[in-house]
Amino acid sequence: MDPKNSRFSTQISHLALDIGGTLIKLVYFSPNGDNCEDGSIVVGNGCSVVQGRLCFAKFETRKIDDCLDFIRFNILQHSGVQHTNGTARDKLSVKATGGGAFKFADLFKEKLGIVFDKEDEMHSLVCGVNFLLKTVPREAFTYLDGQKEFVQIDHNDLYPYLLVNIGSGVSMIKVDGDGKYERISGTSLGGGTFLGLGKLLTKCKSFDELLELSHQGNNRVIDMLVGDIYGGTDYSKIGLSSTAIASSFGKAISDGKELEDYQPEDVARSLLRMISNNIGQIAYLNALRFGLKRIFFGGFFIRGLEYTMDTISVAVHFWSRGEAKAMFLRHEGFLGALGAFTSYKDQSHSTELKPHHHTVERAVLKCSDDDSFRHIPVTANVNDGEAIEFRRLETTVATSPRILHRNQVYHSSFVEEEGITKACGCPLLPLKSHIKGPAPVSEQDRTDIVDEAITFFRANVFFTNFPIKSPADKLLIYLTFYINVALKRLEGCRTLAVGTKAIINLGLEDIPVPGETGFPFPGLFSLPSSQEEADLFRNYLKQVREETSGRLLSVAYRANGTPNKWWLAFAKRKFINVVLL
Ligand code: ADP
């Protein structure tokens, strides 16, 4: 195997997707296999233990292209399974669950060469919850009166319980054991209803905006309370306080107001309260129906939002008269994806995404209490005698590909110097380029330094130190810097056409060489010994920059000409200013 590929293939070993009606959830294992210095690879009892982490990411299903790009650029490329021109070489099989595993199977096959190994949605949800409850300490908690309390779960006394998954719609599942479950109820008034109605009623654009609105609102402005009907007093005979909601949105009947007369904040608040209350109540009734004392709530609707959890808890507490408890899960949104991920356990795989034969074993090493980071270490065993130890399972919802940040830079593979002309100590490496210049022409199907610079950019740009292993690394540093500069120019260019103009303007600027004002890395290259050498290097830099610009435009913008945020987000990064020689 190409050594470059084998290096990458240690990066990602499993990927599981849960493609729902609103969101796509990704879970993947990234062993830091090259992290030997700190003892992360341990050999003992004939077992090799590899440190790694479970990573989490989510995307809106309607923006599935972002998800495809994320997988293409951050997972496939890092696992060495793609040609540099982006076409898939092999068909990869990954675990997938949710309705989208069916709906989008062809799309993933066509665009990424990924074939879905489908897992049943309910089964995955239950597996995900059981995995978390048995493996991860401080996973489940109650939330009442502003107090969050972690619940110690006795593994021998876990079942039966009710799982209420609040996604776009709501599923209620009675769980009696590993693999023993039944979907007993559900409601179509779920997270999708909140978001859909919320968008219509408040004109907000996103879930986060709607949550923010609801945070600032007051539901009493629109909800009809018991006190509104009873002249401010409780209806104590049947246990209803004056502040209980008698009718969600009920005040709108007699207020004589139009929608525009209400604050969107208050509308959002009432809506959130209505949906949460209703789910809490239906959940309790189902728990009552089957005599279940524990109710776990999951799904991305909750989003750890205190007001939502409080409302659900109050509803369960109220209707059960304190008998039943609402419990929440820290990994609420990734239950199905985690369940699909754990289903890798009993199987052997031979694709490059799964270079070893892994079994997820449910054992926890240690767990940080830091709630904001939620580090949850678990171990995973390997069928073939190796053991993989996840030192951490980190709940990080990826907002950028930074999730894949490594602790070592990627070096250039062009270490062979024989027959390569140099200028200022820089190898003038061949390019797959039709642009005029001094670079030798590389074969079209071979990786060149520009491919490397673009492929490695989003990993290498995070480093402040770049240990140089070969002269080609110097060129890689220069191009990484240049890509960073070019991305800054593209920031704010909302279309490919505008971006192209900005890049053309960048190309018109002077290109300094070592020793001249403005050369970015004094000392990185040697000074030219003659005017010819200076001109040769300048012309090479001009050619390689132009080639890089062209290829950068094709990744920084989508086929329809809109910006790709997974690239343009990197405009904000500042690449190294220190180079270790
Ligand atoms: P599904 O699998 O049906 O997509 P999820 O568990 O992913 O269900 O939850 C989807 C719900 O989560 C949405 O209907 C919405 O209420 C809520 N939600 C949370 N975060 C977001 C977000 N960033 N974008 C859209 N919806 C979100």
mmCIF file with all atom_site columns, C-alpha atoms in Angstrom, residues 147-316:
data_model
loop_
_atom_site.group_PDB
_atom_site.id
_atom_site.type_symbol
_atom_site.label_atom_id
_atom_site.label_alt_id
_atom_site.label_comp_id
_atom_site.label_asym_id
_atom_site.label_entity_id
_atom_site.label_seq_id
_atom_site.pdbx_PDB_ins_code
_atom_site.Cartn_x
_atom_site.Cartn_y
_atom_site.Cartn_z
_atom_site.occupancy
_atom_site.B_iso_or_equiv
_atom_site.pdbx_formal_charge
_atom_site.auth_seq_id
_atom_site.auth_comp_id
_atom_site.auth_asym_id
_atom_site.auth_atom_id
_atom_site.pdbx_PDB_model_num
ATOM 1   C CA . GLN A 1 147 ? -31.034 21.487 39.829 1.00 0.00 ? 147 GLN A CA 1
ATOM 2   C CA . LYS A 1 148 ? -29.170 18.948 37.760 1.00 0.00 ? 148 LYS A CA 1
ATOM 3   C CA . GLU A 1 149 ? -28.439 15.690 39.535 1.00 0.00 ? 149 GLU A CA 1
ATOM 4   C CA . PHE A 1 150 ? -26.560 12.778 38.063 1.00 0.00 ? 150 PHE A CA 1
ATOM 5   C CA . VAL A 1 151 ? -28.175 9.415  38.541 1.00 0.00 ? 151 VAL A CA 1
ATOM 6   C CA . GLN A 1 152 ? -26.169 6.360  39.474 1.00 0.00 ? 152 GLN A CA 1
ATOM 7   C CA . ILE A 1 153 ? -27.504 3.532  37.354 1.00 0.00 ? 153 ILE A CA 1
ATOM 8   C CA . ASP A 1 154 ? -27.217 0.031  38.720 1.00 0.00 ? 154 ASP A CA 1
ATOM 9   C CA . HIS A 1 155 ? -26.567 -2.155 35.670 1.00 0.00 ? 155 HIS A CA 1
ATOM 10  C CA . ASN A 1 156 ? -28.478 -5.015 37.247 1.00 0.00 ? 156 ASN A CA 1
ATOM 11  C CA . ASP A 1 157 ? -31.474 -2.840 37.833 1.00 0.00 ? 157 ASP A CA 1
ATOM 12  C CA . LEU A 1 158 ? -31.607 -0.909 34.585 1.00 0.00 ? 158 LEU A CA 1
ATOM 13  C CA . TYR A 1 159 ? -34.653 -2.522 32.980 1.00 0.00 ? 159 TYR A CA 1
ATOM 14  C CA . PRO A 1 160 ? -37.431 -1.951 32.289 1.00 0.00 ? 160 PRO A CA 1
ATOM 15  C CA . TYR A 1 161 ? -37.410 1.688  31.296 1.00 0.00 ? 161 TYR A CA 1
ATOM 16  C CA . LEU A 1 162 ? -39.161 3.973  28.859 1.00 0.00 ? 162 LEU A CA 1
ATOM 17  C CA . LEU A 1 163 ? -37.096 5.664  26.186 1.00 0.00 ? 163 LEU A CA 1
ATOM 18  C CA . VAL A 1 164 ? -38.632 8.793  24.745 1.00 0.00 ? 164 VAL A CA 1
ATOM 19  C CA . ASN A 1 165 ? -36.716 9.937  21.708 1.00 0.00 ? 165 ASN A CA 1
ATOM 20  C CA . ILE A 1 166 ? -37.652 13.451 20.683 1.00 0.00 ? 166 ILE A CA 1
ATOM 21  C CA . GLY A 1 167 ? -36.406 13.989 17.162 1.00 0.00 ? 167 GLY A CA 1
ATOM 22  C CA . SER A 1 168 ? -38.482 15.450 14.352 1.00 0.00 ? 168 SER A CA 1
ATOM 23  C CA . GLY A 1 169 ? -41.235 13.175 15.630 1.00 0.00 ? 169 GLY A CA 1
ATOM 24  C CA . VAL A 1 170 ? -41.361 11.339 18.937 1.00 0.00 ? 170 VAL A CA 1
ATOM 25  C CA . SER A 1 171 ? -40.939 7.609  19.583 1.00 0.00 ? 171 SER A CA 1
ATOM 26  C CA . MET A 1 172 ? -41.660 5.957  22.910 1.00 0.00 ? 172 MET A CA 1
ATOM 27  C CA . ILE A 1 173 ? -39.974 2.624  23.401 1.00 0.00 ? 173 ILE A CA 1
ATOM 28  C CA . LYS A 1 174 ? -40.306 0.209  26.313 1.00 0.00 ? 174 LYS A CA 1
ATOM 29  C CA . VAL A 1 175 ? -36.931 -1.376 26.892 1.00 0.00 ? 175 VAL A CA 1
ATOM 30  C CA . ASP A 1 176 ? -36.758 -4.668 28.759 1.00 0.00 ? 176 ASP A CA 1
ATOM 31  C CA . GLY A 1 177 ? -33.177 -5.681 28.104 1.00 0.00 ? 177 GLY A CA 1
ATOM 32  C CA . ASP A 1 178 ? -30.411 -5.789 25.535 1.00 0.00 ? 178 ASP A CA 1
ATOM 33  C CA . GLY A 1 179 ? -32.196 -6.171 22.223 1.00 0.00 ? 179 GLY A CA 1
ATOM 34  C CA . LYS A 1 180 ? -35.553 -6.535 24.009 1.00 0.00 ? 180 LYS A CA 1
ATOM 35  C CA . TYR A 1 181 ? -37.760 -3.583 23.284 1.00 0.00 ? 181 TYR A CA 1
ATOM 36  C CA . GLU A 1 182 ? -41.095 -2.523 21.858 1.00 0.00 ? 182 GLU A CA 1
ATOM 37  C CA . ARG A 1 183 ? -42.213 0.778  20.371 1.00 0.00 ? 183 ARG A CA 1
ATOM 38  C CA . ILE A 1 184 ? -45.333 1.374  22.422 1.00 0.00 ? 184 ILE A CA 1
ATOM 39  C CA . SER A 1 185 ? -46.266 4.876  21.417 1.00 0.00 ? 185 SER A CA 1
ATOM 40  C CA . GLY A 1 186 ? -45.216 8.125  19.860 1.00 0.00 ? 186 GLY A CA 1
ATOM 41  C CA . THR A 1 187 ? -46.490 11.489 18.784 1.00 0.00 ? 187 THR A CA 1
ATOM 42  C CA . SER A 1 188 ? -46.115 13.543 15.671 1.00 0.00 ? 188 SER A CA 1
ATOM 43  C CA . LEU A 1 189 ? -45.891 16.683 17.795 1.00 0.00 ? 189 LEU A CA 1
ATOM 44  C CA . GLY A 1 190 ? -42.134 16.700 18.233 1.00 0.00 ? 190 GLY A CA 1
ATOM 45  C CA . GLY A 1 191 ? -38.999 18.678 17.524 1.00 0.00 ? 191 GLY A CA 1
ATOM 46  C CA . GLY A 1 192 ? -40.017 19.075 13.886 1.00 0.00 ? 192 GLY A CA 1
ATOM 47  C CA . THR A 1 193 ? -43.305 20.617 14.968 1.00 0.00 ? 193 THR A CA 1
ATOM 48  C CA . PHE A 1 194 ? -41.516 23.039 17.249 1.00 0.00 ? 194 PHE A CA 1
ATOM 49  C CA . LEU A 1 195 ? -39.105 24.076 14.542 1.00 0.00 ? 195 LEU A CA 1
ATOM 50  C CA . GLY A 1 196 ? -41.645 24.064 11.706 1.00 0.00 ? 196 GLY A CA 1
ATOM 51  C CA . LEU A 1 197 ? -44.353 26.000 13.505 1.00 0.00 ? 197 LEU A CA 1
ATOM 52  C CA . GLY A 1 198 ? -41.735 28.201 15.107 1.00 0.00 ? 198 GLY A CA 1
ATOM 53  C CA . LYS A 1 199 ? -40.364 29.201 11.707 1.00 0.00 ? 199 LYS A CA 1
ATOM 54  C CA . LEU A 1 200 ? -43.828 30.001 10.422 1.00 0.00 ? 200 LEU A CA 1
ATOM 55  C CA . LEU A 1 201 ? -44.889 31.949 13.477 1.00 0.00 ? 201 LEU A CA 1
ATOM 56  C CA . THR A 1 202 ? -41.712 33.869 14.290 1.00 0.00 ? 202 THR A CA 1
ATOM 57  C CA . LYS A 1 203 ? -39.968 34.043 10.896 1.00 0.00 ? 203 LYS A CA 1
ATOM 58  C CA . CYS A 1 204 ? -36.793 32.793 12.557 1.00 0.00 ? 204 CYS A CA 1
ATOM 59  C CA . LYS A 1 205 ? -34.349 31.021 10.308 1.00 0.00 ? 205 LYS A CA 1
ATOM 60  C CA . SER A 1 206 ? -32.825 28.328 12.502 1.00 0.00 ? 206 SER A CA 1
ATOM 61  C CA . PHE A 1 207 ? -33.358 26.150 15.520 1.00 0.00 ? 207 PHE A CA 1
ATOM 62  C CA . ASP A 1 208 ? -30.759 28.085 17.478 1.00 0.00 ? 208 ASP A CA 1
ATOM 63  C CA . GLU A 1 209 ? -32.482 31.354 16.692 1.00 0.00 ? 209 GLU A CA 1
ATOM 64  C CA . LEU A 1 210 ? -35.804 29.895 17.788 1.00 0.00 ? 210 LEU A CA 1
ATOM 65  C CA . LEU A 1 211 ? -34.265 28.648 21.039 1.00 0.00 ? 211 LEU A CA 1
ATOM 66  C CA . GLU A 1 212 ? -32.704 32.026 21.645 1.00 0.00 ? 212 GLU A CA 1
ATOM 67  C CA . LEU A 1 213 ? -36.076 33.694 21.126 1.00 0.00 ? 213 LEU A CA 1
ATOM 68  C CA . SER A 1 214 ? -37.821 31.275 23.453 1.00 0.00 ? 214 SER A CA 1
ATOM 69  C CA . HIS A 1 215 ? -35.175 31.941 26.050 1.00 0.00 ? 215 HIS A CA 1
ATOM 70  C CA . GLN A 1 216 ? -36.144 35.605 26.164 1.00 0.00 ? 216 GLN A CA 1
ATOM 71  C CA . GLY A 1 217 ? -39.903 35.153 25.953 1.00 0.00 ? 217 GLY A CA 1
ATOM 72  C CA . ASN A 1 218 ? -42.753 34.829 28.422 1.00 0.00 ? 218 ASN A CA 1
ATOM 73  C CA . ASN A 1 219 ? -45.401 32.216 27.716 1.00 0.00 ? 219 ASN A CA 1
ATOM 74  C CA . ARG A 1 220 ? -47.977 33.861 29.918 1.00 0.00 ? 220 ARG A CA 1
ATOM 75  C CA . VAL A 1 221 ? -48.521 36.538 27.312 1.00 0.00 ? 221 VAL A CA 1
ATOM 76  C CA . ILE A 1 222 ? -50.232 34.042 24.991 1.00 0.00 ? 222 ILE A CA 1
ATOM 77  C CA . ASP A 1 223 ? -50.993 30.961 27.058 1.00 0.00 ? 223 ASP A CA 1
ATOM 78  C CA . MET A 1 224 ? -54.284 30.939 28.912 1.00 0.00 ? 224 MET A CA 1
ATOM 79  C CA . LEU A 1 225 ? -53.505 30.098 32.532 1.00 0.00 ? 225 LEU A CA 1
ATOM 80  C CA . VAL A 1 226 ? -55.812 28.630 35.147 1.00 0.00 ? 226 VAL A CA 1
ATOM 81  C CA . GLY A 1 227 ? -55.577 31.984 36.940 1.00 0.00 ? 227 GLY A CA 1
ATOM 82  C CA . ASP A 1 228 ? -56.803 33.793 33.820 1.00 0.00 ? 228 ASP A CA 1
ATOM 83  C CA . ILE A 1 229 ? -59.983 31.764 33.969 1.00 0.00 ? 229 ILE A CA 1
ATOM 84  C CA . TYR A 1 230 ? -60.362 31.755 37.753 1.00 0.00 ? 230 TYR A CA 1
ATOM 85  C CA . GLY A 1 231 ? -59.744 35.433 38.341 1.00 0.00 ? 231 GLY A CA 1
ATOM 86  C CA . GLY A 1 232 ? -56.187 34.947 39.547 1.00 0.00 ? 232 GLY A CA 1
ATOM 87  C CA . THR A 1 233 ? -56.820 32.153 42.014 1.00 0.00 ? 233 THR A CA 1
ATOM 88  C CA . ASP A 1 234 ? -55.847 28.470 42.024 1.00 0.00 ? 234 ASP A CA 1
ATOM 89  C CA . TYR A 1 235 ? -58.350 25.770 41.207 1.00 0.00 ? 235 TYR A CA 1
ATOM 90  C CA . SER A 1 236 ? -57.179 23.980 44.312 1.00 0.00 ? 236 SER A CA 1
ATOM 91  C CA . LYS A 1 237 ? -59.984 21.445 44.461 1.00 0.00 ? 237 LYS A CA 1
ATOM 92  C CA . ILE A 1 238 ? -58.477 19.566 41.507 1.00 0.00 ? 238 ILE A CA 1
ATOM 93  C CA . GLY A 1 239 ? -54.900 20.523 42.249 1.00 0.00 ? 239 GLY A CA 1
ATOM 94  C CA . LEU A 1 240 ? -54.374 23.152 39.565 1.00 0.00 ? 240 LEU A CA 1
ATOM 95  C CA . SER A 1 241 ? -52.387 26.220 40.506 1.00 0.00 ? 241 SER A CA 1
ATOM 96  C CA . SER A 1 242 ? -53.264 29.585 39.025 1.00 0.00 ? 242 SER A CA 1
ATOM 97  C CA . THR A 1 243 ? -50.038 29.492 36.976 1.00 0.00 ? 243 THR A CA 1
ATOM 98  C CA . ALA A 1 244 ? -50.763 26.118 35.310 1.00 0.00 ? 244 ALA A CA 1
ATOM 99  C CA . ILE A 1 245 ? -51.421 26.376 31.589 1.00 0.00 ? 245 ILE A CA 1
ATOM 100 C CA . ALA A 1 246 ? -55.073 25.732 30.912 1.00 0.00 ? 246 ALA A CA 1
ATOM 101 C CA . SER A 1 247 ? -54.799 26.270 27.174 1.00 0.00 ? 247 SER A CA 1
ATOM 102 C CA . SER A 1 248 ? -51.612 26.755 25.160 1.00 0.00 ? 248 SER A CA 1
ATOM 103 C CA . PHE A 1 249 ? -51.971 29.867 22.966 1.00 0.00 ? 249 PHE A CA 1
ATOM 104 C CA . GLY A 1 250 ? -55.460 30.266 24.469 1.00 0.00 ? 250 GLY A CA 1
ATOM 105 C CA . LYS A 1 251 ? -55.178 34.006 25.094 1.00 0.00 ? 251 LYS A CA 1
ATOM 106 C CA . ALA A 1 252 ? -54.926 34.625 21.386 1.00 0.00 ? 252 ALA A CA 1
ATOM 107 C CA . ILE A 1 253 ? -58.633 33.794 21.081 1.00 0.00 ? 253 ILE A CA 1
ATOM 108 C CA . SER A 1 254 ? -59.867 36.803 22.971 1.00 0.00 ? 254 SER A CA 1
ATOM 109 C CA . ASP A 1 255 ? -56.939 39.216 22.904 1.00 0.00 ? 255 ASP A CA 1
ATOM 110 C CA . GLY A 1 256 ? -58.123 40.636 19.594 1.00 0.00 ? 256 GLY A CA 1
ATOM 111 C CA . LYS A 1 257 ? -54.527 40.676 18.379 1.00 0.00 ? 257 LYS A CA 1
ATOM 112 C CA . GLU A 1 258 ? -52.883 39.605 15.173 1.00 0.00 ? 258 GLU A CA 1
ATOM 113 C CA . LEU A 1 259 ? -49.744 37.494 15.078 1.00 0.00 ? 259 LEU A CA 1
ATOM 114 C CA . GLU A 1 260 ? -47.659 40.629 14.450 1.00 0.00 ? 260 GLU A CA 1
ATOM 115 C CA . ASP A 1 261 ? -48.942 42.111 17.712 1.00 0.00 ? 261 ASP A CA 1
ATOM 116 C CA . TYR A 1 262 ? -47.193 39.399 19.709 1.00 0.00 ? 262 TYR A CA 1
ATOM 117 C CA . GLN A 1 263 ? -43.485 39.367 20.361 1.00 0.00 ? 263 GLN A CA 1
ATOM 118 C CA . PRO A 1 264 ? -41.822 36.441 18.541 1.00 0.00 ? 264 PRO A CA 1
ATOM 119 C CA . GLU A 1 265 ? -40.026 35.693 21.816 1.00 0.00 ? 265 GLU A CA 1
ATOM 120 C CA . ASP A 1 266 ? -43.327 35.036 23.607 1.00 0.00 ? 266 ASP A CA 1
ATOM 121 C CA . VAL A 1 267 ? -44.654 32.946 20.736 1.00 0.00 ? 267 VAL A CA 1
ATOM 122 C CA . ALA A 1 268 ? -41.478 30.831 20.734 1.00 0.00 ? 268 ALA A CA 1
ATOM 123 C CA . ARG A 1 269 ? -41.696 30.375 24.478 1.00 0.00 ? 269 ARG A CA 1
ATOM 124 C CA . SER A 1 270 ? -45.318 29.205 24.379 1.00 0.00 ? 270 SER A CA 1
ATOM 125 C CA . LEU A 1 271 ? -44.552 26.840 21.565 1.00 0.00 ? 271 LEU A CA 1
ATOM 126 C CA . LEU A 1 272 ? -41.616 25.277 23.370 1.00 0.00 ? 272 LEU A CA 1
ATOM 127 C CA . ARG A 1 273 ? -43.699 24.924 26.502 1.00 0.00 ? 273 ARG A CA 1
ATOM 128 C CA . MET A 1 274 ? -46.596 23.388 24.593 1.00 0.00 ? 274 MET A CA 1
ATOM 129 C CA . ILE A 1 275 ? -44.509 20.752 22.837 1.00 0.00 ? 275 ILE A CA 1
ATOM 130 C CA . SER A 1 276 ? -42.406 19.872 25.894 1.00 0.00 ? 276 SER A CA 1
ATOM 131 C CA . ASN A 1 277 ? -45.426 19.673 28.175 1.00 0.00 ? 277 ASN A CA 1
ATOM 132 C CA . ASN A 1 278 ? -47.327 17.487 25.780 1.00 0.00 ? 278 ASN A CA 1
ATOM 133 C CA . ILE A 1 279 ? -44.459 15.062 25.322 1.00 0.00 ? 279 ILE A CA 1
ATOM 134 C CA . GLY A 1 280 ? -43.875 14.884 29.075 1.00 0.00 ? 280 GLY A CA 1
ATOM 135 C CA . GLN A 1 281 ? -47.514 14.082 29.625 1.00 0.00 ? 281 GLN A CA 1
ATOM 136 C CA . ILE A 1 282 ? -47.788 11.415 26.921 1.00 0.00 ? 282 ILE A CA 1
ATOM 137 C CA . ALA A 1 283 ? -44.551 9.880  28.156 1.00 0.00 ? 283 ALA A CA 1
ATOM 138 C CA . TYR A 1 284 ? -45.869 9.670  31.666 1.00 0.00 ? 284 TYR A CA 1
ATOM 139 C CA . LEU A 1 285 ? -49.154 8.100  30.521 1.00 0.00 ? 285 LEU A CA 1
ATOM 140 C CA . ASN A 1 286 ? -47.220 5.435  28.672 1.00 0.00 ? 286 ASN A CA 1
ATOM 141 C CA . ALA A 1 287 ? -44.963 4.805  31.642 1.00 0.00 ? 287 ALA A CA 1
ATOM 142 C CA . LEU A 1 288 ? -48.081 4.426  33.730 1.00 0.00 ? 288 LEU A CA 1
ATOM 143 C CA . ARG A 1 289 ? -49.578 2.050  31.196 1.00 0.00 ? 289 ARG A CA 1
ATOM 144 C CA . PHE A 1 290 ? -46.653 -0.345 31.557 1.00 0.00 ? 290 PHE A CA 1
ATOM 145 C CA . GLY A 1 291 ? -45.684 0.392  35.152 1.00 0.00 ? 291 GLY A CA 1
ATOM 146 C CA . LEU A 1 292 ? -42.343 1.947  34.216 1.00 0.00 ? 292 LEU A CA 1
ATOM 147 C CA . LYS A 1 293 ? -40.722 4.153  36.808 1.00 0.00 ? 293 LYS A CA 1
ATOM 148 C CA . ARG A 1 294 ? -37.838 5.459  34.777 1.00 0.00 ? 294 ARG A CA 1
ATOM 149 C CA . ILE A 1 295 ? -38.221 7.571  31.689 1.00 0.00 ? 295 ILE A CA 1
ATOM 150 C CA . PHE A 1 296 ? -35.148 8.557  29.688 1.00 0.00 ? 296 PHE A CA 1
ATOM 151 C CA . PHE A 1 297 ? -35.533 11.418 27.262 1.00 0.00 ? 297 PHE A CA 1
ATOM 152 C CA . GLY A 1 298 ? -33.248 11.698 24.258 1.00 0.00 ? 298 GLY A CA 1
ATOM 153 C CA . GLY A 1 299 ? -33.192 13.248 20.784 1.00 0.00 ? 299 GLY A CA 1
ATOM 154 C CA . PHE A 1 300 ? -31.788 16.513 19.532 1.00 0.00 ? 300 PHE A CA 1
ATOM 155 C CA . PHE A 1 301 ? -34.886 18.481 20.421 1.00 0.00 ? 301 PHE A CA 1
ATOM 156 C CA . ILE A 1 302 ? -33.721 18.686 24.036 1.00 0.00 ? 302 ILE A CA 1
ATOM 157 C CA . ARG A 1 303 ? -30.293 20.119 23.277 1.00 0.00 ? 303 ARG A CA 1
ATOM 158 C CA . GLY A 1 304 ? -29.526 20.292 26.994 1.00 0.00 ? 304 GLY A CA 1
ATOM 159 C CA . LEU A 1 305 ? -31.855 23.269 27.251 1.00 0.00 ? 305 LEU A CA 1
ATOM 160 C CA . GLU A 1 306 ? -32.814 23.869 30.857 1.00 0.00 ? 306 GLU A CA 1
ATOM 161 C CA . TYR A 1 307 ? -36.244 25.245 30.128 1.00 0.00 ? 307 TYR A CA 1
ATOM 162 C CA . THR A 1 308 ? -37.153 22.243 27.966 1.00 0.00 ? 308 THR A CA 1
ATOM 163 C CA . MET A 1 309 ? -35.874 19.760 30.525 1.00 0.00 ? 309 MET A CA 1
ATOM 164 C CA . ASP A 1 310 ? -37.594 21.609 33.331 1.00 0.00 ? 310 ASP A CA 1
ATOM 165 C CA . THR A 1 311 ? -40.918 21.621 31.498 1.00 0.00 ? 311 THR A CA 1
ATOM 166 C CA . ILE A 1 312 ? -40.714 17.913 30.709 1.00 0.00 ? 312 ILE A CA 1
ATOM 167 C CA . SER A 1 313 ? -39.663 17.103 34.273 1.00 0.00 ? 313 SER A CA 1
ATOM 168 C CA . VAL A 1 314 ? -42.471 19.155 35.747 1.00 0.00 ? 314 VAL A CA 1
ATOM 169 C CA . ALA A 1 315 ? -44.985 17.457 33.461 1.00 0.00 ? 315 ALA A CA 1
ATOM 170 C CA . VAL A 1 316 ? -43.780 13.986 34.461 1.00 0.00 ? 316 VAL A CA 1
#
